[in-house]
Coordinates of C-alpha atoms and ligand atoms in Angstrom, one line a residue:
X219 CA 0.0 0.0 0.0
X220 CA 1.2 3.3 -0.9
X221 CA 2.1 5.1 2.6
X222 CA 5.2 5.3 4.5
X223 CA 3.0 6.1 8.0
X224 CA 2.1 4.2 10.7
X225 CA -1.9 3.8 9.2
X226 CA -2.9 3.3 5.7
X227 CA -4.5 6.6 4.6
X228 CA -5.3 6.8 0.9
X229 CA -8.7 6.1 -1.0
X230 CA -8.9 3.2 -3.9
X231 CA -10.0 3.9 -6.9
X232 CA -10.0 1.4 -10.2
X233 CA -7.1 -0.2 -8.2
X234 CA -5.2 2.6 -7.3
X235 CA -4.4 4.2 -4.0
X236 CA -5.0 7.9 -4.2
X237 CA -4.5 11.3 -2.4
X238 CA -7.5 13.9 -2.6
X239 CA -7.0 16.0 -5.8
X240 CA -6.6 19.1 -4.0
X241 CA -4.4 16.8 -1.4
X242 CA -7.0 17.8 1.0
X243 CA -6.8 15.5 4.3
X244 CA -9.8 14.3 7.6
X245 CA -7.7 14.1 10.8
X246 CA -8.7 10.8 12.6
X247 CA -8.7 10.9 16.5
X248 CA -8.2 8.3 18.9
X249 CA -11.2 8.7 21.4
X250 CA -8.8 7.1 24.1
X251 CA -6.7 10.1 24.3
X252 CA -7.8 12.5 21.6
X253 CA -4.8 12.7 20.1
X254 CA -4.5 12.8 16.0
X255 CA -4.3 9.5 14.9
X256 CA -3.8 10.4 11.0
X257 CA -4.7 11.9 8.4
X258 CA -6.4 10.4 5.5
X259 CA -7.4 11.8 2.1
X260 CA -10.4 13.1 1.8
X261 CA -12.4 13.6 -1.8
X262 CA -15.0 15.4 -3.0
X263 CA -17.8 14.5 -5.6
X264 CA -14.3 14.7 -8.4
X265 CA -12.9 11.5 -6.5
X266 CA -16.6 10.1 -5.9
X267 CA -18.0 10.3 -9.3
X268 CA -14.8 8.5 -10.3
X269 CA -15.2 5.7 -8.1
X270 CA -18.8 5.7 -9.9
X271 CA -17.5 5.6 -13.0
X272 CA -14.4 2.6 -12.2
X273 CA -17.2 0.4 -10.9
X274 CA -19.5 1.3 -13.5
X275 CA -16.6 -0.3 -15.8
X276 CA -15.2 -2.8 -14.1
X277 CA -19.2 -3.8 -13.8
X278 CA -19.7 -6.5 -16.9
X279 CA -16.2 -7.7 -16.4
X280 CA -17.0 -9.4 -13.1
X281 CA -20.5 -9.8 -13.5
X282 CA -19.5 -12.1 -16.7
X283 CA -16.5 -14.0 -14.4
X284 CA -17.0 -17.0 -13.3
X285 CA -18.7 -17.6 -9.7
X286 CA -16.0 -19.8 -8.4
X287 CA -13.0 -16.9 -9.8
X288 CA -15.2 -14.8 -7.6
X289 CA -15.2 -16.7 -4.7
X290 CA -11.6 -17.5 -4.6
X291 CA -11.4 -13.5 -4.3
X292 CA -13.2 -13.0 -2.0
X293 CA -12.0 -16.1 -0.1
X294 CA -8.5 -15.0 -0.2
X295 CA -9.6 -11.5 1.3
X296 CA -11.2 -13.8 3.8
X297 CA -7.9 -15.3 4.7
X298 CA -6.2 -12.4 4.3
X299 CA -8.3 -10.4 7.0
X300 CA -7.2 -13.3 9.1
X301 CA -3.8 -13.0 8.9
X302 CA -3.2 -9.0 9.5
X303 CA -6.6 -9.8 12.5
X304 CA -3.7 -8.3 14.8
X305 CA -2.9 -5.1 13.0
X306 CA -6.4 -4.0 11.5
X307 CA -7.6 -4.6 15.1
X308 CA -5.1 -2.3 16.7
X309 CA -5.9 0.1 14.1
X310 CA -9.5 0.0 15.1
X311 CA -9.2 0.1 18.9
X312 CA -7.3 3.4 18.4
X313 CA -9.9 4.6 15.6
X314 CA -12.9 3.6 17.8
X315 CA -12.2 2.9 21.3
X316 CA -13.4 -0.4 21.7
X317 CA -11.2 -2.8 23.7
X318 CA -8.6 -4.6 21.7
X319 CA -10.7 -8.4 22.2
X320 CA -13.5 -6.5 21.0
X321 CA -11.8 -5.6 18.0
X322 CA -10.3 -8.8 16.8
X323 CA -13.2 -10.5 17.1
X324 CA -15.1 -8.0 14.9
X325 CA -12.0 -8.1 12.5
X326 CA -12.7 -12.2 12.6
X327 CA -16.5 -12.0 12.2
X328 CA -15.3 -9.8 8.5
X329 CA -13.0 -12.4 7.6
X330 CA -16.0 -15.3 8.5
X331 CA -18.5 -12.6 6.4
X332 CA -16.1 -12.7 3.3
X333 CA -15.4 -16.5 3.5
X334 CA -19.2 -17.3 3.9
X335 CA -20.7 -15.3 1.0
X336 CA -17.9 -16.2 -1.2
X337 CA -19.7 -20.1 -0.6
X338 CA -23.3 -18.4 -0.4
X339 CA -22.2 -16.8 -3.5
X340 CA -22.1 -20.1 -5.1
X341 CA -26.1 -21.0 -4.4
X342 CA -27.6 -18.1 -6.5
X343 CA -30.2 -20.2 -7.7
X344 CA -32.9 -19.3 -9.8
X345 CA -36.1 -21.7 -10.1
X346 CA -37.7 -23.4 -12.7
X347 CA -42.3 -22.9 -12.5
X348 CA -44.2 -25.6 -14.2
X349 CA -46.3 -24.2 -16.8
X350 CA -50.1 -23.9 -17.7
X351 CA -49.2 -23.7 -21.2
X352 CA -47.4 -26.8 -22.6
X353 CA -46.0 -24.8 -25.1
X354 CA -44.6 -22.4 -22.9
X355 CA -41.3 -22.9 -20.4
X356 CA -40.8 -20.3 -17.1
X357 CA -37.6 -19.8 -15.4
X358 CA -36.2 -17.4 -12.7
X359 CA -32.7 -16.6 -12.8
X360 CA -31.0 -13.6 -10.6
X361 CA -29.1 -11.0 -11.8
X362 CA -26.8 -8.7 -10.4
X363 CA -28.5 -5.5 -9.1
X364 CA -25.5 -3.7 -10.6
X365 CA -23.0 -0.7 -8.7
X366 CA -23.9 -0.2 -5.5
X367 CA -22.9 2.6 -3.1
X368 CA -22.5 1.6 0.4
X369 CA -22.6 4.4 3.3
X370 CA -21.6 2.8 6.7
X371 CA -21.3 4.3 10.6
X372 CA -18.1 4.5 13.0
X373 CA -19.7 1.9 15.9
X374 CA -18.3 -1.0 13.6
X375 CA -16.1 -0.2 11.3
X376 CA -15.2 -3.8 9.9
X377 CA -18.1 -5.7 10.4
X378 CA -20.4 -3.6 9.2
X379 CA -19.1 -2.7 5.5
X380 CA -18.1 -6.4 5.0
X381 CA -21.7 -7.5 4.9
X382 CA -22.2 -5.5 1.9
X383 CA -19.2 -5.6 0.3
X384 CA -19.0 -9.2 0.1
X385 CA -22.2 -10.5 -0.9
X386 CA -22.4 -7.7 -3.5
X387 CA -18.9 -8.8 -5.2
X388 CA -20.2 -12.2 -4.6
X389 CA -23.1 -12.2 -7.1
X390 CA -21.3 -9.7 -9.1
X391 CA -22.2 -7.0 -8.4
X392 CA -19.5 -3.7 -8.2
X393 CA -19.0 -1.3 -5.1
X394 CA -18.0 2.4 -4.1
X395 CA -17.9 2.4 -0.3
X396 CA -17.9 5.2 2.1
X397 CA -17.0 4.6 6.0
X398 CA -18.0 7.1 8.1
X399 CA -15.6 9.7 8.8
X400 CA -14.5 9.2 11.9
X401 CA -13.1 5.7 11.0
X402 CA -11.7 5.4 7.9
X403 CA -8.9 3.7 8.5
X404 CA -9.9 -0.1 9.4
X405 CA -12.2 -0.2 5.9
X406 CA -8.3 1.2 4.2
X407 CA -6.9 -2.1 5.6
X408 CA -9.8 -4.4 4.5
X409 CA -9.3 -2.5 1.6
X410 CA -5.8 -3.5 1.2
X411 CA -6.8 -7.1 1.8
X412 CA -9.2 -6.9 -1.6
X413 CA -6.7 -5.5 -3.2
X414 CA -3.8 -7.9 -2.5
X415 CA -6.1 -10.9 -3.3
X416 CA -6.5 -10.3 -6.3
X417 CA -9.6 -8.1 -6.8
X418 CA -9.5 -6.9 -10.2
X419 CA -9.5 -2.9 -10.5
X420 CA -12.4 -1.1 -10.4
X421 CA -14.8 -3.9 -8.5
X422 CA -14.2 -2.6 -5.3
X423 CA -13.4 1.4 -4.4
X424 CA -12.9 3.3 -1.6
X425 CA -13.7 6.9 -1.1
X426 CA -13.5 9.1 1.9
X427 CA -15.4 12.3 1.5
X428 CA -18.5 14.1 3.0
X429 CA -21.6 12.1 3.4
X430 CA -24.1 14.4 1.8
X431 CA -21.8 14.7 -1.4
X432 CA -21.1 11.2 -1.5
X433 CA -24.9 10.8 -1.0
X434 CA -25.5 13.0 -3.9
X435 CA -23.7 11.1 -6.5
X436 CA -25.1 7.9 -5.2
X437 CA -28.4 8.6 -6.4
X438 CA -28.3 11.2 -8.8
X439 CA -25.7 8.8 -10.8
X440 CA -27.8 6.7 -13.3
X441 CA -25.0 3.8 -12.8
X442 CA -25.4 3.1 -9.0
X443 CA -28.2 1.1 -8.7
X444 CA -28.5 0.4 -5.0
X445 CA -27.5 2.1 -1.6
X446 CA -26.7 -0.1 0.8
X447 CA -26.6 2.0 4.7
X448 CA -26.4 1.3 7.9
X449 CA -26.8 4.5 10.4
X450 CA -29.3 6.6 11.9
X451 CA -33.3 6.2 11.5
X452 CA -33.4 9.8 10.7
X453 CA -30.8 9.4 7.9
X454 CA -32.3 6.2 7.0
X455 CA -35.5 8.5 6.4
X456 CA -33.9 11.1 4.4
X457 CA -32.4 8.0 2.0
X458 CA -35.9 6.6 1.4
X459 CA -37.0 10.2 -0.1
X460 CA -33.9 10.8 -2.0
X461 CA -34.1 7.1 -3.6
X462 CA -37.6 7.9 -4.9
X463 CA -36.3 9.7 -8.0
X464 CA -34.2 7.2 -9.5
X465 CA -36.1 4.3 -7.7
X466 CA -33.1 3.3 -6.2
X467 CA -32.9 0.0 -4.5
X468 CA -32.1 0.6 -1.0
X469 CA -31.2 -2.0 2.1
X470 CA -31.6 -0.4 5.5
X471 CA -30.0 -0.9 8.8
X472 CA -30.6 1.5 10.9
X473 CA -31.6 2.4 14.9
X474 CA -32.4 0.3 17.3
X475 CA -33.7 0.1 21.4
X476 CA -33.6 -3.4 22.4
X477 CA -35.8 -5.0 25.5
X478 CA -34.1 -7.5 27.5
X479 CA -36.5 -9.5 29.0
X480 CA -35.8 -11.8 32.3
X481 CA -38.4 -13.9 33.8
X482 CA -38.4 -15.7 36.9
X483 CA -36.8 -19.2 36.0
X484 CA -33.8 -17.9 34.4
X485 CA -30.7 -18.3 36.5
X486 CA -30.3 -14.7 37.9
X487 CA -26.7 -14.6 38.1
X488 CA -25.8 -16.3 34.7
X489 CA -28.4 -13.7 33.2
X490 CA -27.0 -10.6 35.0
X491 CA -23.4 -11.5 33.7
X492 CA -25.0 -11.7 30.3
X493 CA -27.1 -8.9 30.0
X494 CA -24.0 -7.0 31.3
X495 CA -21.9 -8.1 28.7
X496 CA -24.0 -7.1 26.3
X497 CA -25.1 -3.8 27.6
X498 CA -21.6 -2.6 27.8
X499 CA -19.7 -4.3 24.8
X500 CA -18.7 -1.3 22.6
X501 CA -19.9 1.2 25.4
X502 CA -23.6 0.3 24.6
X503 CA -22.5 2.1 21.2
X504 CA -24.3 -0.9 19.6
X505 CA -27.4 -1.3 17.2
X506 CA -28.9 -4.0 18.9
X507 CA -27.6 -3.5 22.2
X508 CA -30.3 -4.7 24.9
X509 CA -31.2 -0.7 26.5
X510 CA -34.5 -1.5 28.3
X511 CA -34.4 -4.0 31.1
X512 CA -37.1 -5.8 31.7
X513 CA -37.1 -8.2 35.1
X514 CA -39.7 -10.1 36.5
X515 CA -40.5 -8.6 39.9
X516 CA -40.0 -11.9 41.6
X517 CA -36.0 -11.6 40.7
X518 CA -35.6 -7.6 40.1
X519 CA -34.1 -7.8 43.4
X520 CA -31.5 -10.2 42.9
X521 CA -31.0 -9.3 39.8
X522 CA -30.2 -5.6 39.9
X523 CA -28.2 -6.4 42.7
X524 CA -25.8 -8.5 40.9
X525 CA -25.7 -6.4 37.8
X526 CA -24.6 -3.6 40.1
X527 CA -21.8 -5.5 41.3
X528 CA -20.7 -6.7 37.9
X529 CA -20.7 -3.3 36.2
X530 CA -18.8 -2.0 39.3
X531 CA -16.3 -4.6 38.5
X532 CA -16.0 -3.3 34.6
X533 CA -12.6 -1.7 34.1
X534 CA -12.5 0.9 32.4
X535 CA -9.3 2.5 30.2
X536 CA -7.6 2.5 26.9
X537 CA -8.3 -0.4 25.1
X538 CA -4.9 -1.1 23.7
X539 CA -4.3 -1.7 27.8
X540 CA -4.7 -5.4 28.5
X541 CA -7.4 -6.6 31.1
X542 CA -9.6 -3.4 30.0
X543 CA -13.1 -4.4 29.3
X544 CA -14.7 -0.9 28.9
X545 CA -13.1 1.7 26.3
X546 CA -13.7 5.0 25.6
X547 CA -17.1 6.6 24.1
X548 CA -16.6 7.4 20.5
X549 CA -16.7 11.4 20.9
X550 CA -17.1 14.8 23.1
X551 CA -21.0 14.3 21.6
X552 CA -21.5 11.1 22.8
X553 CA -20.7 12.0 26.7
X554 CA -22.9 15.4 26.3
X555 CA -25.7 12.7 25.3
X556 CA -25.2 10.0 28.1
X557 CA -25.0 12.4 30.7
X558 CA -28.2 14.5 29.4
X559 CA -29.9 11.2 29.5
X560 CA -29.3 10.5 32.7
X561 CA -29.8 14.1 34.0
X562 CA -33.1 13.9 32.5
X563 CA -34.1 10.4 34.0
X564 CA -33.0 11.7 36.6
X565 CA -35.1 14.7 37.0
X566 CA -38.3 12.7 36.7
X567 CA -37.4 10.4 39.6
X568 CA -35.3 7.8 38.5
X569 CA -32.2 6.1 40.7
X570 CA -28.9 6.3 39.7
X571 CA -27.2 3.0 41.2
X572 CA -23.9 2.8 39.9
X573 CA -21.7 5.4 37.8
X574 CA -23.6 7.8 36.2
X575 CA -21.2 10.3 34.9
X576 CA -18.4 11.2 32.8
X577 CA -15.1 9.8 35.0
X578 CA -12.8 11.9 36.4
X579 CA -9.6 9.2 36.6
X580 CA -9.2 10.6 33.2
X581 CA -6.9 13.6 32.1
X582 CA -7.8 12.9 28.5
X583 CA -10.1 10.6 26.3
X584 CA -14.0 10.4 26.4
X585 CA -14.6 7.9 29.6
X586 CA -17.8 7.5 30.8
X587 CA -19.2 5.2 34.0
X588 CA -21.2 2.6 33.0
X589 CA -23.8 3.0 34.2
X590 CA -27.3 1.2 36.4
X591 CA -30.4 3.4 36.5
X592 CA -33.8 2.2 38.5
X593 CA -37.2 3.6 38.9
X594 CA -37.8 4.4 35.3
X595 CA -40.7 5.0 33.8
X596 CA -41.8 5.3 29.9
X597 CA -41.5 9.0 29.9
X598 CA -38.3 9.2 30.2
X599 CA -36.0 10.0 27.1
X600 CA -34.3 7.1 27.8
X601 CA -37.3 4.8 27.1
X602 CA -37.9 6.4 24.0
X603 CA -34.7 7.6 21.9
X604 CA -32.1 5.2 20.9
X605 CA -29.7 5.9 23.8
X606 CA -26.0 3.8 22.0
X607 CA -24.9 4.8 25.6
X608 CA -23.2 2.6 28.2
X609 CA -26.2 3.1 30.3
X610 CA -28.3 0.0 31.6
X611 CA -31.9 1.1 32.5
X612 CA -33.9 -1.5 34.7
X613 CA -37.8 -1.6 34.9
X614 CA -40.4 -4.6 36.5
X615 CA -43.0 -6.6 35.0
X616 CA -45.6 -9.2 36.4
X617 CA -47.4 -10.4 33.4
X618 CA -46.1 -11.8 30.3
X619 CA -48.6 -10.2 28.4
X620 CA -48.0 -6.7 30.3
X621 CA -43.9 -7.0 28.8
X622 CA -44.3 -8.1 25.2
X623 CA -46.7 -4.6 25.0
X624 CA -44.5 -2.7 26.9
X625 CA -41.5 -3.6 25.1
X626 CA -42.9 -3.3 21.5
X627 CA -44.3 -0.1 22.7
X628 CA -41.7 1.8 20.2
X629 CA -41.0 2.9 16.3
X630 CA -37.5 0.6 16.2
X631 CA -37.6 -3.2 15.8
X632 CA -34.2 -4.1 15.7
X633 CA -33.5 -6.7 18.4
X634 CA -34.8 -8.4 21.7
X635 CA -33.7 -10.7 24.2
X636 CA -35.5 -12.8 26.6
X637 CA -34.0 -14.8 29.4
X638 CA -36.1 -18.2 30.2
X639 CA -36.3 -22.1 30.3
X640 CA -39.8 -22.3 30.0
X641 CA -40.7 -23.2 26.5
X642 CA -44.1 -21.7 26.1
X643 CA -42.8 -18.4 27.6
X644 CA -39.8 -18.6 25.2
X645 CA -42.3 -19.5 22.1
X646 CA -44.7 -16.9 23.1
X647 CA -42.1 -14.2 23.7
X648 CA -40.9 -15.2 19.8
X649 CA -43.9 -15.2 18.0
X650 CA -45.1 -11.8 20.0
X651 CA -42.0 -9.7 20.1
X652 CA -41.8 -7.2 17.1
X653 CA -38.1 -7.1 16.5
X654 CA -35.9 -8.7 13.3
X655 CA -33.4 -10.5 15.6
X656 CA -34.2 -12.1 19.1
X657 CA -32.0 -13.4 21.7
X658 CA -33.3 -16.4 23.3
X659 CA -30.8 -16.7 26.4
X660 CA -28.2 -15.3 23.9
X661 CA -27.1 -11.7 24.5
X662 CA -24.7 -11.7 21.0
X663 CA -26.4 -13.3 18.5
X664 CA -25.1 -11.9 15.2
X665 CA -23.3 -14.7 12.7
X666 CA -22.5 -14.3 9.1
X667 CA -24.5 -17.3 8.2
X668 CA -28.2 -16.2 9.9
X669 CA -30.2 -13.0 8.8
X670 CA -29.8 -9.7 10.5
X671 CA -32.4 -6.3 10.3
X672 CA -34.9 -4.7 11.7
X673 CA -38.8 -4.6 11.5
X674 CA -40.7 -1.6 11.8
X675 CA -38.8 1.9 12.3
X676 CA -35.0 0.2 12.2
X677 CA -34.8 -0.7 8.7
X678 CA -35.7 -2.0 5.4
X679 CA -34.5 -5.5 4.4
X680 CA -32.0 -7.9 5.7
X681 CA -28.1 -8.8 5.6
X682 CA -26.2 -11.8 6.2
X683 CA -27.6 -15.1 5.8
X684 CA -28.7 -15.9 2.2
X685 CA -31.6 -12.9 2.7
X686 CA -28.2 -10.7 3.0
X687 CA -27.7 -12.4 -0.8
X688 CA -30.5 -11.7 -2.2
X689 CA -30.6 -7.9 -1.4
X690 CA -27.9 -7.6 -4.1
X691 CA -29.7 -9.8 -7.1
X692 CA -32.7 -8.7 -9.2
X693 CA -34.9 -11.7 -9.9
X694 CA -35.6 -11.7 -13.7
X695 CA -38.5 -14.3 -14.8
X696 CA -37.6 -15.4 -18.8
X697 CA -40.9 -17.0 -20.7
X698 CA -40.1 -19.2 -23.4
X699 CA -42.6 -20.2 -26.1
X700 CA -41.3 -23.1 -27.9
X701 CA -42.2 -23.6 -31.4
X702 CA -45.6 -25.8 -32.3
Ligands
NAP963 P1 -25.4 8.4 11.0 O1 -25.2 9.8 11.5 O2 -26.7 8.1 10.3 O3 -24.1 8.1 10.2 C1 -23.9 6.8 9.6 C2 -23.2 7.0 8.2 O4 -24.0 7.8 7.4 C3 -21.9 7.7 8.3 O5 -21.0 7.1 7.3 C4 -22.2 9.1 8.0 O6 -21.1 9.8 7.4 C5 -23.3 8.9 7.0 N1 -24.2 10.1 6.9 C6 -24.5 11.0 7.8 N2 -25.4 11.9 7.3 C7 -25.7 11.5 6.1 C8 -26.6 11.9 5.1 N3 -27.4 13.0 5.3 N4 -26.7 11.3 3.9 C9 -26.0 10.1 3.7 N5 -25.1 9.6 4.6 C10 -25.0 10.3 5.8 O7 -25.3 7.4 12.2 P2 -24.4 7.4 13.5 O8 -25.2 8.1 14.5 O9 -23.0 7.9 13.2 O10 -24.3 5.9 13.8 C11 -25.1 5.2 14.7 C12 -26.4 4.8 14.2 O11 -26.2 3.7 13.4 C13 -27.3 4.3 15.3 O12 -28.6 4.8 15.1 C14 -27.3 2.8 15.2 O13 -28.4 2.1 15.7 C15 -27.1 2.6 13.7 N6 -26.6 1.3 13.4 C16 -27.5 0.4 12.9 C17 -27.0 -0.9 12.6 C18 -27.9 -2.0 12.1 O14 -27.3 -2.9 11.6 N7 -29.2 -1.8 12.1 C19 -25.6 -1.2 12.9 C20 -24.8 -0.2 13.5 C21 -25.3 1.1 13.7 P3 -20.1 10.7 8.3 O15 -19.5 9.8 9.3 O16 -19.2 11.1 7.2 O17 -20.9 11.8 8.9

C-alpha cells in the first residue's frame, strides 16, 4: 500500500491508492486520548463520481466472471483479513475505542463474512415454475443489481461494511464504499486485503469524503443502482425520499432500542453476567444493544443487585491496555448525550445505582461510567430515543402479556432478548415480540450465516444469511414459447 506512515490513509480507486485531488486531508482521532491519529485523504464528488464511473466499468467484467473466480477473491480477502486480524484490530481500537478483544473479534466475524458469502455466493439459484401452457417454459434466474454505493457508521467499522461488500462482489455485483468519517482507516486495511487478493480494478473502491456529497452522487448517478446503509433512522429516512427519484434500490439498517427480558426461572446470576456483557460491549455504542431491562419482579431484586456489582467490576481504560473491558465513548458528543440522559431520567425520579457520569480518573479521552439506573418510567427519554450509551436502564413486570406490549411499545424493531427455560414463555415471547433478531438466552447473536435487520422503524431488508444475498440480485423471470 502506498504510505510510509504508521496507518494506511489513501482512497482506492479502479485499483489505485489515491490522495484527494486538492491533497485535502480528515484528521482521525483516537477517542482514548484524543490525540490525532492520521490523516487520511479526503475527496470530494471529483474522486466520488470517479469511483462511480471505475465500478460502472469494471461492472460487466466481473458480473460475466465466473462464480468460483469470484469466490476464490473473495475467499483470499477472507484469509487475508485473518492473517493482518492483529494489525487491522489495533488500528480500530485506536480509531474507535473499543477494547482490543472486542476488535479482533469483529476483525474475525469480517474475515467469517467474506469467507461465507464467497460459498453463499455459489447457491444463486434461480427456479424453474411448471407451466399452464405446454408450449410455454418459465424460469427465474437472478441477476446482479449492478453498482452499489454503500454508506456505513463508525460503531463497527469492519463488520459492518463487510456485509455489503461481500455479498455484492459475490453475485457480481461492483462497489463504491464510504465509512463514516471518523473511522476510515480499518475499511483502508480491509481495503488492502481486496486488493492484495487479487480483486481486479475497479470492483471494489474506496472513497473518503462528505456524506451528503457522496450521497448526492449515489443517487443522482444513473449507474449506481443500490445504496446499501447502515446509520441513523433519521438518515435512513432522508435516504428513502432521496431514492424515490431514481427508484433506487435501497437496504436499511438503521436504529435500534432493544428490551431485554428476564423472567423468573432464568438463572439470575448467569443472566445478570449476560445482560451486562451485552449492555456494555462497545460502550452500549451498539445497534442492537439490549437498553430496556425488563425483570420479573419476583428476581428484580437479585437481579439488579448483581448487575450492580458486575458493572462495578468493569474496568474501564484505553483499550490497547490489556485486562480493559470498557473503552472510551466514540466522541465529546456522545458523553454530552449520556449524561443528558441521565440528567433527565433523573429529573423525573429515577435512581442512579452505579456510575452515572463522565469519569474523572481521566486527564484525556471520552470515559464515561457505565452505568445502572432504576425507577424508570416510559416518559423518560431514555425509554424512547435510541440511547448507544453505556447506560443500563432496569424496569419490573408481572405479566407476560403486560412486557411483550410494553416492550414493542416503540417505532425501532431491531433486536430483543428474553431470558427463560420455559418453552411456552420462550415461544410466546418469539412469536409476540416485534423485532428482526431475538435473543433467546443469547445476548450476542449476530453470525454471518443467519439473517440480521430490523422490523418496523429500524430498517428496510436484511443482511447476512442468504436474505443478506439476495438484497444484491434482481430476480428476472424469462418465458419461453417453444415452437408448435
Ligand atoms: P449516522 O449519522 O446516520 O451516520 C452513519 C453513516 O451515514 C456515516 O457514514 C455518516 O457519514 C453517513 N451520513 C451522515 N449523514 C448522512 C446523510 N445526510 N446522507 C448520507 N449519509 C449520511 O449514524 P451514526 O449516529 O453515526 O451511527 C449510529 C447509528 O447507526 C445508530 O442509530 C445505530 O443504531 C445505527 N446502526 C445500525 C446498525 C444496524 O445494523 N441496524 C448497525 C450499526 C449502527 P459521516 O460519518 O461522514 O458523517
Amino acid at each position: 500500500m502506498a504510505t510510509a506512515t504508521e496507518f494506511p490513509t489513501q482512497m482506492y480507486i479502479e485499483g489505485q491508492w489515491r490522495d484527494a485531488d486538492d491533497s485535502r486531508t480528515l484528521g482521525v482521532i483516537n477517542p482514548a486520548d484524543e490525540s490525532t491519529l492520521a490523516e487520511v485523504a479526503y475527496g470530494g464528488r471529483a474522486e466520488v463520481d470517479r469511483a462511480i464511473g471505475a465500478a460502472a466499468r469494471a461492472f460487466p467484467g466481473w458480473r460475466a466472471a465466473s462464480v468460483y473466480d469470484r469466490a476464490r477473491v473473495l475467499k483470499k480477502a477472507a484469509d487475508l483479513i485473518r492473517d493482518r486480524a492483529e494489525r487491522i484490530a489495533r488500528t480500530l481500537t485506536q480509531e474507535q475505542g473499543k477494547p482490543l478483544p472486542e476488535a479482533k473479534a469483529e476483525v474475525l466475524h469480517a474475515a467469517d463474512t467474506f469467507e461465507w458469502f464467497a460459498e453463499e455466493g455459489k447457491r444463486a439459484y434461480g427456479r424453474t415454475i411448471p407451466p399452464s401452457n405446454v408450449a410455454k417454459r418459465h424460469y427465474v434466474i437472478k441477476h446482479p443489481v449492478g453498482v452499489v454505493g454503500t454508506i456505513t457508521p463508525w460503531n463497527f467499522p469492519a463488520a459492518l461494511p463487510s456485509r455489503k461488500i461481500a455479498p455484492a462482489l459475490a453475485v457480481g455485483c461492483t462497489v463504491v464504499s464510504k465509512p463514516a468519517e471518523q473511522t476510515p482507516l480499518t475499511l483502508i486495511h480491509l481495503f488492502g486485503c481486496l486488493a492484495d487478493a487479487g480483486l481486479p480494478p475497479g470492483a471494489a473502491n474506496l472513497v473518503i469524503a462528505p456524506a451528503r456529497t457522496v450521497a448526492d452522487a449515489f443517487f443522482e448517478h444513473p449507474a449506481v443502482r443500490k445504496v446499501s446503509f447502515t446509520g441513523s433512522t433519521a438518515v435512513g429516512k432522508e435516504l428513502i425520499r432521496r431514492s424515490a427519484d431514481g427508484v433506487k434500490r435501497l437496504s436499511l439498517e438503521l436504529g435500534g432500542h432493544a428490551p431485554l427480558i428476564v423472567f423468573p426461572d432464568a438463572d439470575v446470576a448467569q443472566v445478570a453476567q449476560a445482560a451486562v456483557i451485552g449492555k456494555f460491549r462497545n460502550n452500549g455504542q451498539v445497534c442492537i444493544a439490549p437498553s430496556r431491562f425488563y425483570v420479573h419482579e419476583r428476581v428484580a431484586k437479585d437481579f439488579t443487585e448483581a448487575a450492580v456489582e458486575l458493572t462495578r467490576k468493569l474496568r474501564l481504560g484505553d483499550g490497547l491496555v490489556e485486562g480493559v473491558q470498557v473503552g472510551p465513548m466514540f466522541e465529546a458528543r456522545a458523553l454530552e448525550k449520556t449524561a443528558s440522559l441521565i440528567d433527565d431520567a433523573r429529573a423525573r425520579g429515577a435512581k442512579v445505582l452505579t456510575g452515572g457520569g463522565r469519569s474523572t480518573r481521566f486527564e484525556k479521552g471520552y470515559f464515561f461510567e457505565p452505568t445502572v439506573i432504576r425507577e424508570v418510567d416510559g416518559r423518560m427519554r431514555i425509554m424512547t430515543e435510541e440511547p448507544f450509551a453505556p447506560v443500563m436502564p432496569l424496569l419490573d413486570f408481572s405479566k407476560l402479556d403486560d412486557v411483550i406490549a410494553a416492550a414493542n411499545d416503540t417505532p425501532y424493531g431491531l433486536a430483543a432478548y428474553v431470558f427463560t427455560n420455559d418453552l411456552t414463555v420462550a415461544t410466546r415471547m418469539a412469536e409476540g415480540l416485534e423485532a428482526g433478531i431475538i435473543g433467546l438466552n443469547d445476548p450476542v447473536p449476530a453470525t454471518p450465516q443467519c439473517p440480521f435487520g430490523g422490523m418496523k422503524e429500524s430498517g428496510l431488508g436484511r443482511e447476512l444469511g442468504i436474505e443478506g444475498l439476495d438484497a444484491y440480485l434482481e430476480t428476472k423471470y424469462v418465458s419461453v414459447g417453444l415452437r408448435g
